[in-house]
């Protein structure tokens, strides 16, 4: 027996709930895969007594590599792995803190967006809870990026000095990464204002009705 027009509205909330669950599942899966990868990479490095970090090679002489048919050189942003026994313990600690801060920032940002996802899936996106979620996201990204920037800068410079390439390389904090963070912050603030304006418009419409 086909559903009548009176029965169809009762089915909509269930459909929205199912959609919301799937939506949250896919986003959670993407964040979970990144966290597992990052944690595994960090633990693997510690087990093998190595620490990996990105440095920006600025001097070709520092990054010269001997190959069978000549000499090659590294340029630009490159990831290197260094044995923890060859560098200071403090430098290793700074790099580990930076990596943990990045993981926690991604995880915290994803968790802060859960209320927004649930409200959108429920068909009521313009809520005060969603606006607060974007504010929380902004603070998480700002604090996490500051911690990551400072610790990675200190750690990478320290390690570069320990292995004798401090004068030829720069830290792995690139301008592109900074622009990416600024873009995330700007996008979060823009969405927060859009959701706040949408909530006001919704309240005015409900008042007219």
PDB file of N, CA and C in Angstrom, residues 49-132:
ATOM      1  N   UNK A  49      63.685   5.575  16.712  1.00  0.00           N
ATOM      2  CA  UNK A  49      64.602   6.624  17.220  1.00  0.00           C
ATOM      3  C   UNK A  49      64.923   7.640  16.149  1.00  0.00           C
ATOM      4  N   UNK A  50      63.885   8.069  15.409  1.00  0.00           N
ATOM      5  CA  UNK A  50      64.044   9.079  14.379  1.00  0.00           C
ATOM      6  C   UNK A  50      62.975  10.154  14.547  1.00  0.00           C
ATOM      7  N   UNK A  51      63.318  11.329  14.104  1.00  0.00           N
ATOM      8  CA  UNK A  51      62.351  12.414  14.104  1.00  0.00           C
ATOM      9  C   UNK A  51      62.371  13.035  12.711  1.00  0.00           C
ATOM     10  N   UNK A  52      61.198  13.199  12.136  1.00  0.00           N
ATOM     11  CA  UNK A  52      61.082  13.773  10.797  1.00  0.00           C
ATOM     12  C   UNK A  52      60.505  15.171  10.889  1.00  0.00           C
ATOM     13  N   UNK A  53      61.001  16.040  10.040  1.00  0.00           N
ATOM     14  CA  UNK A  53      60.512  17.420  10.007  1.00  0.00           C
ATOM     15  C   UNK A  53      60.768  17.999   8.632  1.00  0.00           C
ATOM     16  N   UNK A  54      60.062  19.049   8.318  1.00  0.00           N
ATOM     17  CA  UNK A  54      60.218  19.722   7.029  1.00  0.00           C
ATOM     18  C   UNK A  54      61.130  20.928   7.193  1.00  0.00           C
ATOM     19  N   UNK A  55      62.082  21.058   6.268  1.00  0.00           N
ATOM     20  CA  UNK A  55      62.973  22.211   6.253  1.00  0.00           C
ATOM     21  C   UNK A  55      62.992  22.773   4.836  1.00  0.00           C
ATOM     22  N   UNK A  56      63.314  24.043   4.732  1.00  0.00           N
ATOM     23  CA  UNK A  56      63.350  24.731   3.450  1.00  0.00           C
ATOM     24  C   UNK A  56      64.810  24.948   3.070  1.00  0.00           C
ATOM     25  N   UNK A  57      65.301  24.177   2.097  1.00  0.00           N
ATOM     26  CA  UNK A  57      66.698  24.304   1.668  1.00  0.00           C
ATOM     27  C   UNK A  57      66.873  25.582   0.859  1.00  0.00           C
ATOM     28  N   UNK A  58      67.737  26.442   1.340  1.00  0.00           N
ATOM     29  CA  UNK A  58      68.006  27.713   0.683  1.00  0.00           C
ATOM     30  C   UNK A  58      69.387  27.764   0.058  1.00  0.00           C
ATOM     31  N   UNK A  59      70.279  26.872   0.477  1.00  0.00           N
ATOM     32  CA  UNK A  59      71.651  26.849  -0.015  1.00  0.00           C
ATOM     33  C   UNK A  59      71.903  25.528  -0.718  1.00  0.00           C
ATOM     34  N   UNK A  60      72.233  25.573  -2.025  1.00  0.00           N
ATOM     35  CA  UNK A  60      72.470  24.344  -2.782  1.00  0.00           C
ATOM     36  C   UNK A  60      73.670  23.575  -2.255  1.00  0.00           C
ATOM     37  N   UNK A  61      74.641  24.265  -1.706  1.00  0.00           N
ATOM     38  CA  UNK A  61      75.836  23.585  -1.199  1.00  0.00           C
ATOM     39  C   UNK A  61      75.500  22.689  -0.016  1.00  0.00           C
ATOM     40  N   UNK A  62      74.553  23.118   0.792  1.00  0.00           N
ATOM     41  CA  UNK A  62      74.165  22.331   1.966  1.00  0.00           C
ATOM     42  C   UNK A  62      73.452  21.056   1.550  1.00  0.00           C
ATOM     43  N   UNK A  63      72.640  21.147   0.486  1.00  0.00           N
ATOM     44  CA  UNK A  63      71.792  20.023   0.096  1.00  0.00           C
ATOM     45  C   UNK A  63      72.368  19.218  -1.056  1.00  0.00           C
ATOM     46  N   UNK A  64      73.687  19.308  -1.302  1.00  0.00           N
ATOM     47  CA  UNK A  64      74.304  18.571  -2.403  1.00  0.00           C
ATOM     48  C   UNK A  64      74.307  17.075  -2.107  1.00  0.00           C
ATOM     49  N   UNK A  65      73.936  16.290  -3.123  1.00  0.00           N
ATOM     50  CA  UNK A  65      73.900  14.842  -3.009  1.00  0.00           C
ATOM     51  C   UNK A  65      74.767  14.228  -4.102  1.00  0.00           C
ATOM     52  N   UNK A  66      75.600  13.288  -3.733  1.00  0.00           N
ATOM     53  CA  UNK A  66      76.436  12.596  -4.712  1.00  0.00           C
ATOM     54  C   UNK A  66      75.649  11.449  -5.342  1.00  0.00           C
ATOM     55  N   UNK A  67      75.560  11.468  -6.661  1.00  0.00           N
ATOM     56  CA  UNK A  67      74.881  10.414  -7.410  1.00  0.00           C
ATOM     57  C   UNK A  67      75.890   9.800  -8.376  1.00  0.00           C
ATOM     58  N   UNK A  68      75.605   8.602  -8.901  1.00  0.00           N
ATOM     59  CA  UNK A  68      76.599   7.923  -9.752  1.00  0.00           C
ATOM     60  C   UNK A  68      77.097   8.761 -10.928  1.00  0.00           C
ATOM     61  N   UNK A  69      76.236   9.562 -11.532  1.00  0.00           N
ATOM     62  CA  UNK A  69      76.631  10.304 -12.731  1.00  0.00           C
ATOM     63  C   UNK A  69      76.829  11.795 -12.482  1.00  0.00           C
ATOM     64  N   UNK A  70      76.957  12.209 -11.241  1.00  0.00           N
ATOM     65  CA  UNK A  70      77.163  13.627 -10.973  1.00  0.00           C
ATOM     66  C   UNK A  70      76.704  14.009  -9.585  1.00  0.00           C
ATOM     67  N   UNK A  71      76.189  15.226  -9.493  1.00  0.00           N
ATOM     68  CA  UNK A  71      75.746  15.753  -8.202  1.00  0.00           C
ATOM     69  C   UNK A  71      74.341  16.320  -8.344  1.00  0.00           C
ATOM     70  N   UNK A  72      73.511  16.010  -7.381  1.00  0.00           N
ATOM     71  CA  UNK A  72      72.155  16.548  -7.343  1.00  0.00           C
ATOM     72  C   UNK A  72      72.001  17.381  -6.082  1.00  0.00           C
ATOM     73  N   UNK A  73      71.023  18.230  -6.081  1.00  0.00           N
ATOM     74  CA  UNK A  73      70.815  19.090  -4.916  1.00  0.00           C
ATOM     75  C   UNK A  73      69.330  19.179  -4.611  1.00  0.00           C
ATOM     76  N   UNK A  74      69.040  19.379  -3.336  1.00  0.00           N
ATOM     77  CA  UNK A  74      67.667  19.558  -2.877  1.00  0.00           C
ATOM     78  C   UNK A  74      67.355  21.037  -2.810  1.00  0.00           C
ATOM     79  N   UNK A  75      66.158  21.394  -3.228  1.00  0.00           N
ATOM     80  CA  UNK A  75      65.737  22.788  -3.182  1.00  0.00           C
ATOM     81  C   UNK A  75      64.327  22.874  -2.632  1.00  0.00           C
ATOM     82  N   UNK A  76      64.078  23.965  -1.942  1.00  0.00           N
ATOM     83  CA  UNK A  76      62.736  24.202  -1.438  1.00  0.00           C
ATOM     84  C   UNK A  76      62.402  23.344  -0.236  1.00  0.00           C
ATOM     85  N   UNK A  77      61.111  23.147  -0.028  1.00  0.00           N
ATOM     86  CA  UNK A  77      60.615  22.443   1.150  1.00  0.00           C
ATOM     87  C   UNK A  77      60.824  20.943   0.990  1.00  0.00           C
ATOM     88  N   UNK A  78      61.538  20.354   1.925  1.00  0.00           N
ATOM     89  CA  UNK A  78      61.854  18.930   1.889  1.00  0.00           C
ATOM     90  C   UNK A  78      61.743  18.356   3.287  1.00  0.00           C
ATOM     91  N   UNK A  79      61.249  17.119   3.380  1.00  0.00           N
ATOM     92  CA  UNK A  79      61.157  16.454   4.678  1.00  0.00           C
ATOM     93  C   UNK A  79      62.401  15.606   4.899  1.00  0.00           C
ATOM     94  N   UNK A  80      63.015  15.753   6.044  1.00  0.00           N
ATOM     95  CA  UNK A  80      64.198  14.983   6.388  1.00  0.00           C
ATOM     96  C   UNK A  80      63.932  14.201   7.675  1.00  0.00           C
ATOM     97  N   UNK A  81      64.650  13.095   7.840  1.00  0.00           N
ATOM     98  CA  UNK A  81      64.579  12.287   9.058  1.00  0.00           C
ATOM     99  C   UNK A  81      65.958  12.278   9.699  1.00  0.00           C
ATOM    100  N   UNK A  82      65.978  12.520  10.993  1.00  0.00           N
ATOM    101  CA  UNK A  82      67.242  12.609  11.731  1.00  0.00           C
ATOM    102  C   UNK A  82      67.166  11.677  12.929  1.00  0.00           C
ATOM    103  N   UNK A  83      68.238  10.980  13.188  1.00  0.00           N
ATOM    104  CA  UNK A  83      68.292  10.111  14.362  1.00  0.00           C
ATOM    105  C   UNK A  83      68.236  10.965  15.627  1.00  0.00           C
ATOM    106  N   UNK A  84      67.416  10.561  16.569  1.00  0.00           N
ATOM    107  CA  UNK A  84      67.265  11.341  17.801  1.00  0.00           C
ATOM    108  C   UNK A  84      68.563  11.407  18.600  1.00  0.00           C
ATOM    109  N   UNK A  85      69.442  10.409  18.416  1.00  0.00           N
ATOM    110  CA  UNK A  85      70.710  10.430  19.136  1.00  0.00           C
ATOM    111  C   UNK A  85      71.687  11.462  18.620  1.00  0.00           C
ATOM    112  N   UNK A  86      71.436  12.008  17.409  1.00  0.00           N
ATOM    113  CA  UNK A  86      72.347  12.989  16.812  1.00  0.00           C
ATOM    114  C   UNK A  86      71.955  14.426  17.116  1.00  0.00           C
ATOM    115  N   UNK A  87      70.834  14.624  17.776  1.00  0.00           N
ATOM    116  CA  UNK A  87      70.358  15.978  18.050  1.00  0.00           C
ATOM    117  C   UNK A  87      70.005  16.101  19.526  1.00  0.00           C
ATOM    118  N   UNK A  88      69.778  17.315  19.949  1.00  0.00           N
ATOM    119  CA  UNK A  88      69.460  17.573  21.351  1.00  0.00           C
ATOM    120  C   UNK A  88      68.069  17.054  21.690  1.00  0.00           C
ATOM    121  N   UNK A  89      67.920  16.604  22.926  1.00  0.00           N
ATOM    122  CA  UNK A  89      66.628  16.092  23.380  1.00  0.00           C
ATOM    123  C   UNK A  89      65.575  17.186  23.373  1.00  0.00           C
ATOM    124  N   UNK A  90      65.974  18.416  23.707  1.00  0.00           N
ATOM    125  CA  UNK A  90      65.027  19.526  23.708  1.00  0.00           C
ATOM    126  C   UNK A  90      64.455  19.792  22.331  1.00  0.00           C
ATOM    127  N   UNK A  91      65.291  19.663  21.279  1.00  0.00           N
ATOM    128  CA  UNK A  91      64.812  19.877  19.917  1.00  0.00           C
ATOM    129  C   UNK A  91      63.786  18.819  19.530  1.00  0.00           C
ATOM    130  N   UNK A  92      64.042  17.575  19.924  1.00  0.00           N
ATOM    131  CA  UNK A  92      63.101  16.486  19.631  1.00  0.00           C
ATOM    132  C   UNK A  92      61.774  16.733  20.342  1.00  0.00           C
ATOM    133  N   UNK A  93      61.841  17.195  21.578  1.00  0.00           N
ATOM    134  CA  UNK A  93      60.626  17.472  22.345  1.00  0.00           C
ATOM    135  C   UNK A  93      59.804  18.562  21.666  1.00  0.00           C
ATOM    136  N   UNK A  94      60.457  19.612  21.183  1.00  0.00           N
ATOM    137  CA  UNK A  94      59.737  20.688  20.497  1.00  0.00           C
ATOM    138  C   UNK A  94      59.013  20.166  19.256  1.00  0.00           C
ATOM    139  N   UNK A  95      59.683  19.337  18.460  1.00  0.00           N
ATOM    140  CA  UNK A  95      59.069  18.808  17.245  1.00  0.00           C
ATOM    141  C   UNK A  95      57.896  17.890  17.583  1.00  0.00           C
ATOM    142  N   UNK A  96      58.049  17.069  18.621  1.00  0.00           N
ATOM    143  CA  UNK A  96      56.960  16.177  19.029  1.00  0.00           C
ATOM    144  C   UNK A  96      55.761  16.987  19.507  1.00  0.00           C
ATOM    145  N   UNK A  97      56.016  18.040  20.289  1.00  0.00           N
ATOM    146  CA  UNK A  97      54.916  18.896  20.751  1.00  0.00           C
ATOM    147  C   UNK A  97      54.194  19.531  19.572  1.00  0.00           C
ATOM    148  N   UNK A  98      54.962  19.966  18.571  1.00  0.00           N
ATOM    149  CA  UNK A  98      54.354  20.584  17.391  1.00  0.00           C
ATOM    150  C   UNK A  98      53.446  19.598  16.662  1.00  0.00           C
ATOM    151  N   UNK A  99      53.898  18.359  16.508  1.00  0.00           N
ATOM    152  CA  UNK A  99      53.095  17.363  15.801  1.00  0.00           C
ATOM    153  C   UNK A  99      51.848  17.001  16.598  1.00  0.00           C
ATOM    154  N   UNK A 100      51.987  16.870  17.902  1.00  0.00           N
ATOM    155  CA  UNK A 100      50.823  16.580  18.739  1.00  0.00           C
ATOM    156  C   UNK A 100      49.833  17.733  18.698  1.00  0.00           C
ATOM    157  N   UNK A 101      50.345  18.969  18.716  1.00  0.00           N
ATOM    158  CA  UNK A 101      49.472  20.138  18.649  1.00  0.00           C
ATOM    159  C   UNK A 101      48.687  20.162  17.346  1.00  0.00           C
ATOM    160  N   UNK A 102      49.331  19.773  16.234  1.00  0.00           N
ATOM    161  CA  UNK A 102      48.639  19.745  14.941  1.00  0.00           C
ATOM    162  C   UNK A 102      47.541  18.688  14.944  1.00  0.00           C
ATOM    163  N   UNK A 103      47.837  17.516  15.491  1.00  0.00           N
ATOM    164  CA  UNK A 103      46.838  16.445  15.551  1.00  0.00           C
ATOM    165  C   UNK A 103      45.647  16.873  16.398  1.00  0.00           C
ATOM    166  N   UNK A 104      45.923  17.442  17.576  1.00  0.00           N
ATOM    167  CA  UNK A 104      44.840  17.855  18.466  1.00  0.00           C
ATOM    168  C   UNK A 104      44.032  19.002  17.862  1.00  0.00           C
ATOM    169  N   UNK A 105      44.684  19.872  17.100  1.00  0.00           N
ATOM    170  CA  UNK A 105      43.972  20.977  16.457  1.00  0.00           C
ATOM    171  C   UNK A 105      42.978  20.456  15.428  1.00  0.00           C
ATOM    172  N   UNK A 106      43.422  19.525  14.587  1.00  0.00           N
ATOM    173  CA  UNK A 106      42.525  18.937  13.584  1.00  0.00           C
ATOM    174  C   UNK A 106      41.375  18.203  14.266  1.00  0.00           C
ATOM    175  N   UNK A 107      41.690  17.429  15.306  1.00  0.00           N
ATOM    176  CA  UNK A 107      40.659  16.676  16.009  1.00  0.00           C
ATOM    177  C   UNK A 107      39.674  17.605  16.716  1.00  0.00           C
ATOM    178  N   UNK A 108      40.201  18.633  17.393  1.00  0.00           N
ATOM    179  CA  UNK A 108      39.335  19.582  18.081  1.00  0.00           C
ATOM    180  C   UNK A 108      38.466  20.379  17.122  1.00  0.00           C
ATOM    181  N   UNK A 109      39.028  20.766  15.968  1.00  0.00           N
ATOM    182  CA  UNK A 109      38.243  21.508  14.979  1.00  0.00           C
ATOM    183  C   UNK A 109      37.097  20.655  14.442  1.00  0.00           C
ATOM    184  N   UNK A 110      37.375  19.374  14.223  1.00  0.00           N
ATOM    185  CA  UNK A 110      36.319  18.483  13.726  1.00  0.00           C
ATOM    186  C   UNK A 110      35.221  18.307  14.765  1.00  0.00           C
ATOM    187  N   UNK A 111      35.602  18.131  16.020  1.00  0.00           N
ATOM    188  CA  UNK A 111      34.607  17.961  17.081  1.00  0.00           C
ATOM    189  C   UNK A 111      33.767  19.219  17.246  1.00  0.00           C
ATOM    190  N   UNK A 112      34.402  20.381  17.111  1.00  0.00           N
ATOM    191  CA  UNK A 112      33.654  21.632  17.281  1.00  0.00           C
ATOM    192  C   UNK A 112      32.597  21.833  16.209  1.00  0.00           C
ATOM    193  N   UNK A 113      32.756  21.188  15.059  1.00  0.00           N
ATOM    194  CA  UNK A 113      31.791  21.334  13.966  1.00  0.00           C
ATOM    195  C   UNK A 113      30.650  20.325  14.038  1.00  0.00           C
ATOM    196  N   UNK A 114      30.689  19.409  14.990  1.00  0.00           N
ATOM    197  CA  UNK A 114      29.621  18.409  15.110  1.00  0.00           C
ATOM    198  C   UNK A 114      28.245  19.055  15.297  1.00  0.00           C
ATOM    199  N   UNK A 115      28.084  20.071  16.172  1.00  0.00           N
ATOM    200  CA  UNK A 115      26.760  20.699  16.293  1.00  0.00           C
ATOM    201  C   UNK A 115      26.259  21.310  14.991  1.00  0.00           C
ATOM    202  N   UNK A 116      27.168  21.879  14.202  1.00  0.00           N
ATOM    203  CA  UNK A 116      26.761  22.463  12.924  1.00  0.00           C
ATOM    204  C   UNK A 116      26.250  21.383  11.989  1.00  0.00           C
ATOM    205  N   UNK A 117      26.966  20.277  11.921  1.00  0.00           N
ATOM    206  CA  UNK A 117      26.570  19.178  11.038  1.00  0.00           C
ATOM    207  C   UNK A 117      25.214  18.617  11.451  1.00  0.00           C
ATOM    208  N   UNK A 118      25.024  18.454  12.752  1.00  0.00           N
ATOM    209  CA  UNK A 118      23.747  17.899  13.226  1.00  0.00           C
ATOM    210  C   UNK A 118      22.583  18.840  12.952  1.00  0.00           C
ATOM    211  N   UNK A 119      22.816  20.138  13.129  1.00  0.00           N
ATOM    212  CA  UNK A 119      21.730  21.088  12.864  1.00  0.00           C
ATOM    213  C   UNK A 119      21.385  21.140  11.382  1.00  0.00           C
ATOM    214  N   UNK A 120      22.410  21.079  10.526  1.00  0.00           N
ATOM    215  CA  UNK A 120      22.141  21.082   9.084  1.00  0.00           C
ATOM    216  C   UNK A 120      21.388  19.823   8.690  1.00  0.00           C
ATOM    217  N   UNK A 121      21.817  18.674   9.238  1.00  0.00           N
ATOM    218  CA  UNK A 121      21.148  17.416   8.916  1.00  0.00           C
ATOM    219  C   UNK A 121      19.708  17.399   9.413  1.00  0.00           C
ATOM    220  N   UNK A 122      19.439  18.102  10.524  1.00  0.00           N
ATOM    221  CA  UNK A 122      18.085  18.154  11.070  1.00  0.00           C
ATOM    222  C   UNK A 122      17.204  19.164  10.354  1.00  0.00           C
ATOM    223  N   UNK A 123      17.786  19.932   9.429  1.00  0.00           N
ATOM    224  CA  UNK A 123      17.004  20.910   8.692  1.00  0.00           C
ATOM    225  C   UNK A 123      16.845  22.234   9.404  1.00  0.00           C
ATOM    226  N   UNK A 124      17.613  22.441  10.505  1.00  0.00           N
ATOM    227  CA  UNK A 124      17.552  23.712  11.251  1.00  0.00           C
ATOM    228  C   UNK A 124      18.968  24.243  11.421  1.00  0.00           C
ATOM    229  N   UNK A 125      19.591  24.717  10.346  1.00  0.00           N
ATOM    230  CA  UNK A 125      20.995  25.127  10.429  1.00  0.00           C
ATOM    231  C   UNK A 125      21.240  26.418  11.189  1.00  0.00           C
ATOM    232  N   UNK A 126      20.266  27.338  11.161  1.00  0.00           N
ATOM    233  CA  UNK A 126      20.489  28.660  11.730  1.00  0.00           C
ATOM    234  C   UNK A 126      20.132  28.664  13.217  1.00  0.00           C
ATOM    235  N   UNK A 127      21.024  28.139  14.026  1.00  0.00           N
ATOM    236  CA  UNK A 127      20.821  28.082  15.471  1.00  0.00           C
ATOM    237  C   UNK A 127      21.968  28.802  16.172  1.00  0.00           C
ATOM    238  N   UNK A 128      21.707  29.216  17.400  1.00  0.00           N
ATOM    239  CA  UNK A 128      22.755  29.858  18.179  1.00  0.00           C
ATOM    240  C   UNK A 128      23.880  28.881  18.486  1.00  0.00           C
ATOM    241  N   UNK A 129      23.555  27.601  18.587  1.00  0.00           N
ATOM    242  CA  UNK A 129      24.577  26.595  18.842  1.00  0.00           C
ATOM    243  C   UNK A 129      25.565  26.504  17.682  1.00  0.00           C
ATOM    244  N   UNK A 130      25.079  26.617  16.451  1.00  0.00           N
ATOM    245  CA  UNK A 130      25.953  26.577  15.282  1.00  0.00           C
ATOM    246  C   UNK A 130      26.871  27.797  15.251  1.00  0.00           C
ATOM    247  N   UNK A 131      26.340  28.964  15.599  1.00  0.00           N
ATOM    248  CA  UNK A 131      27.170  30.173  15.629  1.00  0.00           C
ATOM    249  C   UNK A 131      28.278  30.046  16.666  1.00  0.00           C
ATOM    250  N   UNK A 132      27.940  29.515  17.841  1.00  0.00           N
ATOM    251  CA  UNK A 132      28.965  29.319  18.876  1.00  0.00           C
ATOM    252  C   UNK A 132      30.006  28.299  18.432  1.00  0.00           C
TER     253      UNK A 132
END
